[in-house]
Short mmCIF file of N, CA and C in Angstrom, two decimals:
data_model
loop_
_atom_site.label_atom_id
_atom_site.label_comp_id
_atom_site.label_asym_id
_atom_site.label_seq_id
_atom_site.Cartn_x
_atom_site.Cartn_y
_atom_site.Cartn_z
N UNK D 1 17.89 11.64 -3.34
CA UNK D 1 17.45 12.77 -2.56
C UNK D 1 16.23 13.44 -3.18
N UNK D 2 16.11 13.40 -4.52
CA UNK D 2 14.96 14.02 -5.16
C UNK D 2 13.67 13.36 -4.68
N UNK D 3 13.70 12.04 -4.55
CA UNK D 3 12.50 11.32 -4.10
C UNK D 3 12.09 11.79 -2.71
N UNK D 4 13.04 12.00 -1.83
CA UNK D 4 12.71 12.46 -0.48
C UNK D 4 12.14 13.87 -0.49
N UNK D 5 12.69 14.75 -1.32
CA UNK D 5 12.15 16.12 -1.42
C UNK D 5 10.71 16.09 -1.91
N UNK D 6 10.45 15.27 -2.94
CA UNK D 6 9.09 15.14 -3.47
C UNK D 6 8.18 14.51 -2.43
N UNK D 7 8.67 13.49 -1.73
CA UNK D 7 7.87 12.81 -0.70
C UNK D 7 7.41 13.79 0.37
N UNK D 8 8.29 14.67 0.81
CA UNK D 8 7.94 15.66 1.83
C UNK D 8 6.85 16.59 1.31
N UNK D 9 6.92 16.97 0.05
CA UNK D 9 5.91 17.86 -0.53
C UNK D 9 4.56 17.16 -0.71
N UNK D 10 4.57 15.87 -1.02
CA UNK D 10 3.33 15.14 -1.26
C UNK D 10 2.60 14.76 0.02
N UNK D 11 3.35 14.61 1.11
CA UNK D 11 2.73 14.21 2.37
C UNK D 11 1.90 15.35 2.92
N UNK D 12 0.63 15.08 3.19
CA UNK D 12 -0.28 16.12 3.66
C UNK D 12 -0.46 16.12 5.17
N UNK D 13 0.25 15.26 5.88
CA UNK D 13 0.16 15.23 7.33
C UNK D 13 -1.19 14.83 7.85
N UNK D 14 -1.91 14.03 7.08
CA UNK D 14 -3.25 13.62 7.46
C UNK D 14 -3.21 12.80 8.75
N UNK D 15 -4.21 13.02 9.60
CA UNK D 15 -4.30 12.27 10.85
C UNK D 15 -4.76 10.85 10.53
N UNK D 16 -4.05 9.87 11.04
CA UNK D 16 -4.36 8.47 10.80
C UNK D 16 -5.16 7.94 11.99
N UNK D 17 -6.32 7.39 11.70
CA UNK D 17 -7.15 6.87 12.79
C UNK D 17 -6.88 5.39 13.04
N UNK D 18 -7.32 4.94 14.19
CA UNK D 18 -7.23 3.52 14.56
C UNK D 18 -8.53 2.83 14.16
N UNK D 19 -8.43 1.55 13.89
CA UNK D 19 -9.59 0.75 13.49
C UNK D 19 -9.71 -0.45 14.41
N UNK D 20 -10.91 -0.88 14.63
CA UNK D 20 -11.11 -2.13 15.35
C UNK D 20 -10.60 -3.29 14.48
N UNK D 21 -10.94 -3.25 13.19
CA UNK D 21 -10.41 -4.25 12.26
C UNK D 21 -10.26 -3.64 10.88
N UNK D 22 -9.37 -4.22 10.09
CA UNK D 22 -9.16 -3.86 8.70
C UNK D 22 -9.06 -5.15 7.90
N UNK D 23 -9.57 -5.12 6.68
CA UNK D 23 -9.42 -6.25 5.77
C UNK D 23 -8.49 -5.82 4.64
N UNK D 24 -7.30 -6.43 4.59
CA UNK D 24 -6.33 -6.15 3.55
C UNK D 24 -6.67 -7.03 2.35
N UNK D 25 -6.90 -6.40 1.20
CA UNK D 25 -7.34 -7.14 0.01
C UNK D 25 -6.27 -7.05 -1.07
N UNK D 26 -5.77 -8.22 -1.47
CA UNK D 26 -4.77 -8.32 -2.53
C UNK D 26 -5.39 -8.68 -3.87
N UNK D 27 -4.56 -8.87 -4.90
CA UNK D 27 -5.05 -9.01 -6.28
C UNK D 27 -5.52 -10.40 -6.70
N UNK D 28 -5.32 -11.42 -5.88
CA UNK D 28 -5.71 -12.78 -6.27
C UNK D 28 -7.18 -12.99 -5.94
N UNK D 29 -8.04 -12.91 -6.95
CA UNK D 29 -9.48 -13.04 -6.76
C UNK D 29 -9.95 -12.13 -5.63
N UNK D 30 -9.83 -10.82 -5.83
CA UNK D 30 -10.16 -9.87 -4.76
C UNK D 30 -11.66 -9.83 -4.46
N UNK D 31 -12.06 -10.67 -3.54
CA UNK D 31 -13.46 -10.71 -3.12
C UNK D 31 -13.53 -10.47 -1.63
N UNK D 32 -13.54 -9.20 -1.24
CA UNK D 32 -13.56 -8.88 0.19
C UNK D 32 -14.83 -9.36 0.87
N UNK D 33 -14.71 -9.63 2.16
CA UNK D 33 -15.88 -10.04 2.93
C UNK D 33 -16.68 -8.82 3.38
N UNK D 34 -16.06 -7.66 3.40
CA UNK D 34 -16.66 -6.41 3.85
C UNK D 34 -17.11 -6.48 5.31
N UNK D 35 -16.48 -7.35 6.09
CA UNK D 35 -16.79 -7.41 7.51
C UNK D 35 -16.00 -6.35 8.29
N UNK D 36 -15.03 -5.74 7.63
CA UNK D 36 -14.22 -4.65 8.19
C UNK D 36 -14.00 -3.62 7.08
N UNK D 37 -13.57 -2.41 7.43
CA UNK D 37 -13.16 -1.48 6.38
C UNK D 37 -12.05 -2.11 5.53
N UNK D 38 -12.04 -1.78 4.25
CA UNK D 38 -11.12 -2.40 3.30
C UNK D 38 -9.88 -1.55 3.09
N UNK D 39 -8.71 -2.20 3.14
CA UNK D 39 -7.44 -1.60 2.75
C UNK D 39 -7.06 -2.28 1.43
N UNK D 40 -7.23 -1.56 0.32
CA UNK D 40 -6.92 -2.10 -1.00
C UNK D 40 -5.43 -1.98 -1.28
N UNK D 41 -4.88 -3.02 -1.89
CA UNK D 41 -3.45 -3.03 -2.22
C UNK D 41 -3.29 -2.69 -3.70
N UNK D 42 -2.76 -1.52 -3.97
CA UNK D 42 -2.39 -1.04 -5.29
C UNK D 42 -3.51 -1.23 -6.33
N UNK D 43 -3.31 -2.05 -7.34
CA UNK D 43 -4.24 -2.20 -8.44
C UNK D 43 -5.58 -2.80 -8.08
N UNK D 44 -5.72 -3.34 -6.88
CA UNK D 44 -7.01 -3.86 -6.43
C UNK D 44 -8.05 -2.73 -6.43
N UNK D 45 -7.60 -1.51 -6.21
CA UNK D 45 -8.52 -0.37 -6.21
C UNK D 45 -9.19 -0.19 -7.57
N UNK D 46 -8.57 -0.69 -8.63
CA UNK D 46 -9.18 -0.62 -9.95
C UNK D 46 -10.31 -1.63 -10.10
N UNK D 47 -10.37 -2.62 -9.20
CA UNK D 47 -11.31 -3.74 -9.34
C UNK D 47 -12.44 -3.72 -8.33
N UNK D 48 -12.28 -3.02 -7.22
CA UNK D 48 -13.35 -2.95 -6.22
C UNK D 48 -13.68 -1.48 -5.96
N UNK D 49 -14.91 -1.22 -5.61
CA UNK D 49 -15.33 0.17 -5.42
C UNK D 49 -15.29 0.64 -3.98
N UNK D 50 -15.61 -0.24 -3.06
CA UNK D 50 -15.85 0.17 -1.69
C UNK D 50 -14.65 -0.12 -0.80
N UNK D 51 -13.62 0.69 -0.89
CA UNK D 51 -12.47 0.56 -0.01
C UNK D 51 -12.27 1.88 0.71
N UNK D 52 -11.63 1.81 1.87
CA UNK D 52 -11.42 3.01 2.67
C UNK D 52 -9.99 3.53 2.58
N UNK D 53 -9.03 2.60 2.39
CA UNK D 53 -7.62 2.95 2.36
C UNK D 53 -6.99 2.30 1.13
N UNK D 54 -6.12 3.05 0.46
CA UNK D 54 -5.35 2.50 -0.66
C UNK D 54 -3.87 2.58 -0.30
N UNK D 55 -3.17 1.46 -0.45
CA UNK D 55 -1.72 1.40 -0.25
C UNK D 55 -1.11 1.16 -1.63
N UNK D 56 -0.31 2.11 -2.11
CA UNK D 56 0.18 2.01 -3.48
C UNK D 56 1.52 2.70 -3.66
N UNK D 57 2.29 2.19 -4.63
CA UNK D 57 3.48 2.90 -5.09
C UNK D 57 3.25 3.39 -6.51
N UNK D 58 1.98 3.42 -6.92
CA UNK D 58 1.53 3.99 -8.19
C UNK D 58 1.93 3.19 -9.42
N UNK D 59 2.19 1.89 -9.26
CA UNK D 59 2.49 1.10 -10.45
C UNK D 59 1.36 0.15 -10.84
N UNK D 60 0.28 0.14 -10.09
CA UNK D 60 -0.85 -0.71 -10.42
C UNK D 60 -2.17 0.03 -10.39
N UNK D 61 -2.35 0.88 -9.41
CA UNK D 61 -3.57 1.67 -9.32
C UNK D 61 -3.58 2.72 -10.43
N UNK D 62 -4.75 2.93 -11.01
CA UNK D 62 -4.87 3.93 -12.07
C UNK D 62 -4.74 5.33 -11.47
N UNK D 63 -4.42 6.30 -12.32
CA UNK D 63 -4.34 7.68 -11.84
C UNK D 63 -5.67 8.11 -11.23
N UNK D 64 -6.78 7.67 -11.83
CA UNK D 64 -8.09 8.03 -11.31
C UNK D 64 -8.28 7.52 -9.88
N UNK D 65 -7.85 6.28 -9.62
CA UNK D 65 -7.99 5.72 -8.27
C UNK D 65 -7.05 6.41 -7.29
N UNK D 66 -5.83 6.72 -7.73
CA UNK D 66 -4.90 7.43 -6.85
C UNK D 66 -5.48 8.80 -6.47
N UNK D 67 -6.04 9.50 -7.45
CA UNK D 67 -6.62 10.81 -7.17
C UNK D 67 -7.85 10.68 -6.28
N UNK D 68 -8.70 9.70 -6.56
CA UNK D 68 -9.92 9.51 -5.76
C UNK D 68 -9.55 9.19 -4.31
N UNK D 69 -8.61 8.26 -4.12
CA UNK D 69 -8.20 7.90 -2.76
C UNK D 69 -7.60 9.10 -2.04
N UNK D 70 -6.82 9.90 -2.75
CA UNK D 70 -6.15 11.04 -2.12
C UNK D 70 -7.12 12.16 -1.76
N UNK D 71 -8.32 12.13 -2.34
CA UNK D 71 -9.31 13.18 -2.07
C UNK D 71 -10.46 12.71 -1.19
N UNK D 72 -10.87 11.45 -1.36
CA UNK D 72 -12.08 10.98 -0.69
C UNK D 72 -11.83 9.92 0.37
N UNK D 73 -10.67 9.31 0.34
CA UNK D 73 -10.39 8.19 1.25
C UNK D 73 -9.08 8.47 1.95
N UNK D 74 -8.20 7.49 2.01
CA UNK D 74 -6.85 7.68 2.54
C UNK D 74 -5.89 6.95 1.62
N UNK D 75 -4.88 7.65 1.16
CA UNK D 75 -3.86 7.07 0.29
C UNK D 75 -2.53 7.03 1.03
N UNK D 76 -2.04 5.80 1.26
CA UNK D 76 -0.67 5.62 1.70
C UNK D 76 0.15 5.47 0.42
N UNK D 77 0.87 6.50 0.05
CA UNK D 77 1.63 6.52 -1.20
C UNK D 77 3.10 6.28 -0.90
N UNK D 78 3.63 5.19 -1.43
CA UNK D 78 5.05 4.89 -1.23
C UNK D 78 5.85 5.58 -2.32
N UNK D 79 6.78 6.43 -1.92
CA UNK D 79 7.59 7.20 -2.86
C UNK D 79 9.02 6.69 -2.80
N UNK D 80 9.59 6.45 -3.99
CA UNK D 80 10.98 5.99 -4.08
C UNK D 80 11.56 6.48 -5.41
N UNK D 81 12.83 6.26 -5.59
CA UNK D 81 13.52 6.77 -6.78
C UNK D 81 12.94 6.30 -8.10
N UNK D 82 12.36 5.12 -8.14
CA UNK D 82 11.82 4.59 -9.40
C UNK D 82 10.45 5.13 -9.76
N UNK D 83 9.74 5.77 -8.84
CA UNK D 83 8.40 6.26 -9.18
C UNK D 83 8.23 7.76 -8.99
N UNK D 84 9.26 8.44 -8.57
CA UNK D 84 9.14 9.85 -8.24
C UNK D 84 8.70 10.68 -9.45
N UNK D 85 9.16 10.36 -10.63
CA UNK D 85 8.77 11.12 -11.83
C UNK D 85 7.29 10.90 -12.15
N UNK D 86 6.76 9.75 -11.80
CA UNK D 86 5.35 9.46 -12.05
C UNK D 86 4.44 10.16 -11.03
N UNK D 87 4.81 10.13 -9.76
CA UNK D 87 3.92 10.66 -8.72
C UNK D 87 4.03 12.17 -8.52
N UNK D 88 5.19 12.76 -8.81
CA UNK D 88 5.39 14.19 -8.56
C UNK D 88 4.35 15.07 -9.25
N UNK D 89 3.99 14.83 -10.51
CA UNK D 89 3.03 15.74 -11.15
C UNK D 89 1.55 15.46 -10.86
N UNK D 90 1.25 14.39 -10.13
CA UNK D 90 -0.16 14.06 -9.87
C UNK D 90 -0.79 15.13 -8.97
N UNK D 91 -1.97 15.63 -9.34
CA UNK D 91 -2.66 16.63 -8.51
C UNK D 91 -3.41 15.96 -7.36
N UNK D 92 -2.65 15.46 -6.39
CA UNK D 92 -3.23 14.70 -5.28
C UNK D 92 -3.98 15.60 -4.31
N UNK D 93 -4.96 15.01 -3.64
CA UNK D 93 -5.74 15.72 -2.64
C UNK D 93 -5.04 15.77 -1.29
N UNK D 94 -5.81 16.06 -0.25
CA UNK D 94 -5.26 16.25 1.10
C UNK D 94 -5.30 15.00 1.97
N UNK D 95 -5.68 13.86 1.43
CA UNK D 95 -5.78 12.62 2.21
C UNK D 95 -4.62 11.69 1.87
N UNK D 96 -3.39 12.23 1.89
CA UNK D 96 -2.19 11.48 1.49
C UNK D 96 -1.23 11.37 2.67
N UNK D 97 -0.81 10.14 2.94
CA UNK D 97 0.27 9.90 3.90
C UNK D 97 1.36 9.16 3.12
N UNK D 98 2.51 9.77 3.02
CA UNK D 98 3.62 9.20 2.25
C UNK D 98 4.37 8.20 3.12
N UNK D 99 4.74 7.08 2.50
CA UNK D 99 5.63 6.12 3.15
C UNK D 99 6.93 6.07 2.37
N UNK D 100 8.00 5.79 3.08
CA UNK D 100 9.32 5.65 2.47
C UNK D 100 9.99 4.41 3.03
N UNK D 101 11.06 4.00 2.39
CA UNK D 101 11.74 2.74 2.73
C UNK D 101 12.66 2.86 3.94
N UNK D 102 13.17 4.04 4.19
CA UNK D 102 14.07 4.22 5.34
C UNK D 102 13.72 5.53 6.04
N UNK D 103 14.17 5.66 7.28
CA UNK D 103 13.79 6.79 8.11
C UNK D 103 14.25 8.11 7.49
N UNK D 104 13.32 9.06 7.51
CA UNK D 104 13.62 10.44 7.11
C UNK D 104 12.70 11.35 7.92
N UNK D 105 13.20 12.46 8.45
CA UNK D 105 12.39 13.31 9.32
C UNK D 105 11.06 13.71 8.67
N UNK D 106 9.98 13.50 9.41
CA UNK D 106 8.67 13.91 8.95
C UNK D 106 7.94 12.93 8.06
N UNK D 107 8.60 11.85 7.65
CA UNK D 107 7.96 10.86 6.78
C UNK D 107 7.76 9.55 7.53
N UNK D 108 6.84 8.76 7.05
CA UNK D 108 6.46 7.50 7.69
C UNK D 108 7.28 6.36 7.07
N UNK D 109 8.22 5.83 7.83
CA UNK D 109 9.09 4.75 7.35
C UNK D 109 8.39 3.40 7.55
N UNK D 110 8.18 2.69 6.45
CA UNK D 110 7.60 1.35 6.50
C UNK D 110 8.57 0.44 5.75
N UNK D 111 9.40 -0.31 6.48
CA UNK D 111 10.44 -1.13 5.84
C UNK D 111 9.85 -2.39 5.21
N UNK D 112 9.33 -2.23 4.00
CA UNK D 112 8.71 -3.33 3.28
C UNK D 112 9.14 -3.27 1.83
N UNK D 113 8.98 -4.37 1.14
CA UNK D 113 9.41 -4.42 -0.25
C UNK D 113 8.25 -4.27 -1.22
N UNK D 114 7.13 -4.92 -0.93
CA UNK D 114 5.99 -4.86 -1.85
C UNK D 114 4.85 -4.07 -1.22
N UNK D 115 3.92 -3.67 -2.07
CA UNK D 115 2.72 -3.00 -1.56
C UNK D 115 1.95 -3.92 -0.63
N UNK D 116 1.95 -5.21 -0.92
CA UNK D 116 1.24 -6.18 -0.09
C UNK D 116 1.79 -6.26 1.32
N UNK D 117 3.11 -6.42 1.44
CA UNK D 117 3.63 -6.50 2.81
C UNK D 117 3.61 -5.13 3.49
N UNK D 118 3.71 -4.05 2.72
CA UNK D 118 3.57 -2.72 3.31
C UNK D 118 2.15 -2.56 3.89
N UNK D 119 1.15 -3.03 3.14
CA UNK D 119 -0.24 -2.95 3.60
C UNK D 119 -0.44 -3.77 4.87
N UNK D 120 0.15 -4.96 4.91
CA UNK D 120 0.00 -5.81 6.10
C UNK D 120 0.66 -5.18 7.33
N UNK D 121 1.81 -4.58 7.14
CA UNK D 121 2.48 -3.91 8.25
C UNK D 121 1.65 -2.71 8.72
N UNK D 122 1.16 -1.91 7.77
CA UNK D 122 0.33 -0.76 8.13
C UNK D 122 -0.94 -1.20 8.84
N UNK D 123 -1.59 -2.23 8.32
CA UNK D 123 -2.82 -2.72 8.95
C UNK D 123 -2.53 -3.20 10.37
N UNK D 124 -1.40 -3.87 10.56
CA UNK D 124 -1.02 -4.32 11.89
C UNK D 124 -0.81 -3.18 12.87
N UNK D 125 -0.37 -2.04 12.34
CA UNK D 125 -0.18 -0.86 13.18
C UNK D 125 -1.48 -0.11 13.46
N UNK D 126 -2.42 -0.17 12.51
CA UNK D 126 -3.62 0.64 12.59
C UNK D 126 -4.83 -0.05 13.18
N UNK D 127 -4.83 -1.39 13.20
CA UNK D 127 -6.05 -2.09 13.60
C UNK D 127 -5.77 -3.13 14.67
N UNK D 128 -6.79 -3.37 15.48
CA UNK D 128 -6.69 -4.42 16.50
C UNK D 128 -6.78 -5.81 15.88
N UNK D 129 -7.51 -5.92 14.77
CA UNK D 129 -7.66 -7.21 14.08
C UNK D 129 -7.45 -6.97 12.59
N UNK D 130 -6.70 -7.87 11.95
CA UNK D 130 -6.42 -7.77 10.52
C UNK D 130 -6.90 -9.04 9.83
N UNK D 131 -7.74 -8.86 8.81
CA UNK D 131 -8.18 -9.98 7.97
C UNK D 131 -7.49 -9.81 6.62
N UNK D 132 -7.15 -10.92 5.99
CA UNK D 132 -6.42 -10.88 4.73
C UNK D 132 -7.15 -11.72 3.69
N UNK D 133 -7.43 -11.13 2.53
CA UNK D 133 -8.01 -11.87 1.42
C UNK D 133 -7.30 -11.46 0.13
N UNK D 134 -7.33 -12.37 -0.85
CA UNK D 134 -6.80 -12.04 -2.17
C UNK D 134 -5.31 -12.12 -2.32
N UNK D 135 -4.65 -12.94 -1.51
CA UNK D 135 -3.21 -13.11 -1.63
C UNK D 135 -2.88 -14.57 -1.91
N UNK D 136 -1.84 -14.78 -2.70
CA UNK D 136 -1.32 -16.11 -3.00
C UNK D 136 0.16 -15.93 -3.28
N UNK D 137 1.00 -16.72 -2.66
CA UNK D 137 2.46 -16.57 -2.76
C UNK D 137 2.91 -16.50 -4.22
N UNK D 138 3.59 -15.43 -4.55
CA UNK D 138 4.17 -15.26 -5.87
C UNK D 138 3.20 -14.84 -6.95
N UNK D 139 1.94 -14.65 -6.61
CA UNK D 139 0.94 -14.30 -7.62
C UNK D 139 0.99 -12.83 -7.96
N UNK D 140 0.97 -12.53 -9.24
CA UNK D 140 0.85 -11.16 -9.71
C UNK D 140 -0.28 -11.13 -10.73
N UNK D 141 -1.33 -10.41 -10.42
CA UNK D 141 -2.48 -10.32 -11.30
C UNK D 141 -2.10 -9.54 -12.55
N UNK D 142 -2.31 -10.10 -13.75
CA UNK D 142 -1.93 -9.39 -14.97
C UNK D 142 -2.72 -8.09 -15.18
N UNK D 143 -3.85 -7.94 -14.48
CA UNK D 143 -4.60 -6.69 -14.58
C UNK D 143 -3.96 -5.59 -13.76
N UNK D 144 -3.12 -5.94 -12.79
CA UNK D 144 -2.52 -4.92 -11.95
C UNK D 144 -1.00 -4.85 -12.12
N UNK D 145 -0.39 -5.86 -12.67
CA UNK D 145 1.05 -5.84 -12.90
C UNK D 145 1.31 -6.23 -14.35
N UNK D 146 2.20 -5.52 -14.96
CA UNK D 146 2.40 -5.69 -16.38
C UNK D 146 3.55 -6.62 -16.76
N UNK D 147 4.33 -7.07 -15.78
CA UNK D 147 5.47 -7.90 -16.12
C UNK D 147 5.40 -9.24 -15.41
N UNK D 148 6.11 -10.20 -15.97
CA UNK D 148 6.20 -11.51 -15.33
C UNK D 148 7.15 -11.44 -14.15
N UNK D 149 7.10 -12.44 -13.31
CA UNK D 149 7.97 -12.45 -12.13
C UNK D 149 9.41 -12.76 -12.57
N UNK D 150 10.27 -11.82 -12.38
CA UNK D 150 11.69 -11.92 -12.70
C UNK D 150 12.38 -12.56 -11.49
N UNK D 151 13.53 -13.21 -11.69
CA UNK D 151 14.23 -13.82 -10.53
C UNK D 151 14.51 -12.83 -9.38
N UNK D 152 14.81 -11.58 -9.71
CA UNK D 152 15.03 -10.60 -8.64
C UNK D 152 13.72 -10.34 -7.91
N UNK D 153 12.63 -10.25 -8.68
CA UNK D 153 11.32 -10.05 -8.06
C UNK D 153 10.96 -11.25 -7.19
N UNK D 154 11.33 -12.45 -7.60
CA UNK D 154 11.07 -13.65 -6.80
C UNK D 154 11.76 -13.55 -5.45
N UNK D 155 13.00 -13.04 -5.44
CA UNK D 155 13.71 -12.85 -4.17
C UNK D 155 13.00 -11.81 -3.30
N UNK D 156 12.53 -10.75 -3.93
CA UNK D 156 11.80 -9.73 -3.18
C UNK D 156 10.52 -10.31 -2.59
N UNK D 157 9.83 -11.15 -3.36
CA UNK D 157 8.60 -11.77 -2.86
C UNK D 157 8.90 -12.68 -1.67
N UNK D 158 10.02 -13.39 -1.71
CA UNK D 158 10.40 -14.24 -0.58
C UNK D 158 10.67 -13.40 0.67
N UNK D 159 11.38 -12.30 0.49
CA UNK D 159 11.62 -11.40 1.63
C UNK D 159 10.30 -10.82 2.12
N UNK D 160 9.42 -10.46 1.18
CA UNK D 160 8.11 -9.91 1.54
C UNK D 160 7.31 -10.87 2.39
N UNK D 161 7.39 -12.14 2.06
CA UNK D 161 6.60 -13.11 2.84
C UNK D 161 7.07 -13.14 4.29
N UNK D 162 8.35 -12.91 4.52
CA UNK D 162 8.87 -12.85 5.89
C UNK D 162 8.44 -11.53 6.54
N UNK D 163 8.56 -10.43 5.82
CA UNK D 163 8.19 -9.13 6.37
C UNK D 163 6.71 -9.06 6.70
N UNK D 164 5.89 -9.74 5.88
CA UNK D 164 4.45 -9.67 6.11
C UNK D 164 4.06 -10.28 7.45
N UNK D 165 4.92 -11.13 7.99
CA UNK D 165 4.65 -11.69 9.32
C UNK D 165 4.60 -10.61 10.37
N UNK D 166 5.33 -9.51 10.14
CA UNK D 166 5.31 -8.39 11.09
C UNK D 166 3.91 -7.85 11.26
N UNK D 167 3.14 -7.83 10.18
CA UNK D 167 1.79 -7.34 10.24
C UNK D 167 0.88 -8.24 11.06
N UNK D 168 1.30 -9.48 11.30
CA UNK D 168 0.49 -10.43 12.05
C UNK D 168 0.93 -10.58 13.49
N UNK D 169 2.10 -10.02 13.83
CA UNK D 169 2.65 -10.19 15.17
C UNK D 169 1.75 -9.64 16.26
N UNK D 170 1.03 -8.56 15.97
CA UNK D 170 0.20 -7.97 17.02
C UNK D 170 -0.90 -8.93 17.47
N UNK D 171 -1.26 -9.91 16.64
CA UNK D 171 -2.27 -10.89 17.02
C UNK D 171 -1.73 -11.86 18.09
N UNK D 172 -0.41 -12.01 18.12
CA UNK D 172 0.21 -12.96 19.05
C UNK D 172 0.35 -12.36 20.44
N UNK D 173 0.63 -11.06 20.51
CA UNK D 173 0.91 -10.39 21.79
C UNK D 173 -0.32 -9.78 22.39
#
């Protein structure tokens, strides 16, 4: 419950705009084409300068990038029990939209496991066309993630690969 209370306080109710296209950029050789506005996934924001949206749960993006995105860009900040102590004291700006794992009044529920599949789902909701670069199944960039892939994490990645299809469904219909 503490995470939900903090999430409500961190959410600034920022208006989310629609895009003709978005390019979701992950950590595997993040070389965006820049043919669309960039949605950076977590620690990728530490490696590229020109992004418009950051999707993060604050375990890869630096505090500086989280603050910059929350003030100058758009930060989709995922709040949960494991990161609430880290994100609560951050002096975030007014460009924050909080995401949570399950429905709660006033918060944006995005049922995803990783920042990558959360970004793909969000991009699918926000843009008519979604381009994806910098992703590779099971890859975790050591510059953005500090631990090796644990068997539990491997299961989460497998579920994420299925959930990420949701972000692509709008292209079919």
